Amino acid sequence: MMKGTEKQINFAEKLMERFNNEMDELIRECPDEYKNDWIARKEEISMILQESYAGDVIHILSINDKTGKDYYITFYSRLLTNADVTSIRIKKEIFGR
């Protein structure tokens, strides 16, 4: 369960909804042989986000001016440079970094 104030959690949940929508769009465009991998990755990331501090989720997912592939690139770039607990967990468990 996500931790934080009610206001933080509500905002983080809206950002997570957008993340899921952006990922769903990428998955629809993905070649069939990679779809299952991307679906699993999206589900694993979503699970980690739901178990995180809302402030970390907000920091990672506040991507306003990007969509589709550019959204994912920005998301991934933020993970690489962030040292918060959520980013570290996603890098380790999902991307093996």
Tab-separated table of C-alpha atoms in Angstrom:
chain	number	residue	atom	x	y	z
A	1	MET	CA	0.000	0.000	0.000
A	2	MET	CA	1.285	3.439	-0.913
A	3	LYS	CA	2.444	5.651	1.929
A	4	GLY	CA	2.064	9.424	2.223
A	5	THR	CA	-0.553	12.055	2.869
A	6	GLU	CA	-3.992	11.630	1.337
A	7	LYS	CA	-3.275	14.493	-1.073
A	8	GLN	CA	0.063	12.962	-2.142
A	9	ILE	CA	-1.477	9.530	-2.613
A	10	ASN	CA	-4.340	10.911	-4.723
A	11	PHE	CA	-1.913	12.786	-6.977
A	12	ALA	CA	0.436	9.792	-7.231
A	13	GLU	CA	-2.476	7.536	-8.187
A	14	LYS	CA	-3.421	9.914	-11.027
A	15	LEU	CA	0.179	9.860	-12.247
A	16	MET	CA	0.198	6.057	-12.056
A	17	GLU	CA	-2.984	5.936	-14.135
A	18	ARG	CA	-1.257	8.016	-16.785
A	19	PHE	CA	1.825	5.772	-16.593
A	20	ASN	CA	-0.361	2.718	-17.191
A	21	ASN	CA	-2.126	4.414	-20.118
A	22	GLU	CA	1.178	5.441	-21.713
A	23	MET	CA	2.571	1.934	-21.265
A	24	ASP	CA	-0.598	0.401	-22.712
A	25	GLU	CA	-0.163	2.580	-25.792
A	26	LEU	CA	3.451	1.460	-26.200
A	27	ILE	CA	2.434	-2.170	-25.753
A	28	ARG	CA	-0.211	-1.829	-28.488
A	29	GLU	CA	2.488	-0.570	-30.876
A	30	CYS	CA	5.048	-3.171	-29.798
A	31	PRO	CA	5.856	-6.148	-32.071
A	32	ASP	CA	3.994	-9.262	-30.943
A	33	GLU	CA	7.127	-11.152	-29.901
A	34	TYR	CA	7.899	-8.486	-27.239
A	35	LYS	CA	4.394	-7.764	-25.945
A	36	ASN	CA	4.451	-10.286	-23.090
A	37	ASP	CA	7.777	-8.929	-21.816
A	38	TRP	CA	6.481	-5.348	-21.859
A	39	ILE	CA	3.210	-6.334	-20.187
A	40	ALA	CA	5.136	-8.107	-17.411
A	41	ARG	CA	7.483	-5.125	-16.995
A	42	LYS	CA	4.553	-2.702	-16.757
A	43	GLU	CA	2.808	-4.870	-14.157
A	44	GLU	CA	5.971	-5.257	-12.064
A	45	ILE	CA	6.692	-1.516	-12.141
A	46	SER	CA	3.067	-0.746	-11.233
A	47	MET	CA	3.271	-3.123	-8.265
A	48	ILE	CA	6.431	-1.435	-6.994
A	49	LEU	CA	4.883	2.018	-7.423
A	50	GLN	CA	1.798	0.949	-5.449
A	51	GLU	CA	4.038	-0.145	-2.554
A	52	SER	CA	6.129	3.049	-2.527
A	53	TYR	CA	6.102	6.451	-0.903
A	54	ALA	CA	3.779	8.761	-2.811
A	55	GLY	CA	6.484	11.460	-2.932
A	56	ASP	CA	8.830	9.103	-4.784
A	57	VAL	CA	6.092	8.182	-7.249
A	58	ILE	CA	5.315	11.859	-7.853
A	59	HIS	CA	8.994	12.636	-8.404
A	60	ILE	CA	9.426	9.805	-10.898
A	61	LEU	CA	6.146	10.149	-12.803
A	62	SER	CA	5.674	13.918	-13.044
A	63	ILE	CA	6.229	13.908	-16.803
A	64	ASN	CA	3.995	16.562	-18.268
A	65	ASP	CA	5.104	17.302	-21.799
A	66	LYS	CA	5.827	13.819	-23.172
A	67	THR	CA	3.740	10.999	-24.589
A	68	GLY	CA	4.364	7.514	-25.961
A	69	LYS	CA	7.977	6.567	-26.522
A	70	ASP	CA	9.228	9.968	-25.290
A	71	TYR	CA	7.304	9.492	-22.037
A	72	TYR	CA	8.970	6.112	-21.457
A	73	ILE	CA	12.432	7.479	-22.290
A	74	THR	CA	11.951	10.302	-19.774
A	75	PHE	CA	10.660	7.830	-17.158
A	76	TYR	CA	13.663	5.536	-17.666
A	77	SER	CA	16.121	8.450	-17.620
A	78	ARG	CA	14.737	9.636	-14.301
A	79	LEU	CA	15.193	6.185	-12.816
A	80	LEU	CA	18.858	6.155	-13.804
A	81	THR	CA	19.634	9.416	-12.018
A	82	ASN	CA	17.359	9.092	-8.975
A	83	ALA	CA	18.569	7.626	-5.702
A	84	ASP	CA	15.200	7.329	-3.958
A	85	VAL	CA	14.096	3.939	-2.639
A	86	THR	CA	11.526	3.407	-5.402
A	87	SER	CA	13.920	4.190	-8.255
A	88	ILE	CA	16.591	1.946	-6.790
A	89	ARG	CA	14.102	-0.893	-6.374
A	90	ILE	CA	12.812	-0.583	-9.960
A	91	LYS	CA	16.348	-0.412	-11.354
A	92	LYS	CA	17.381	-3.491	-9.407
A	93	GLU	CA	14.272	-5.684	-9.723
A	94	ILE	CA	13.127	-4.754	-13.237
A	95	PHE	CA	16.235	-3.657	-15.112
A	96	GLY	CA	18.926	-5.540	-13.178
A	97	ARG	CA	20.978	-2.402	-12.514
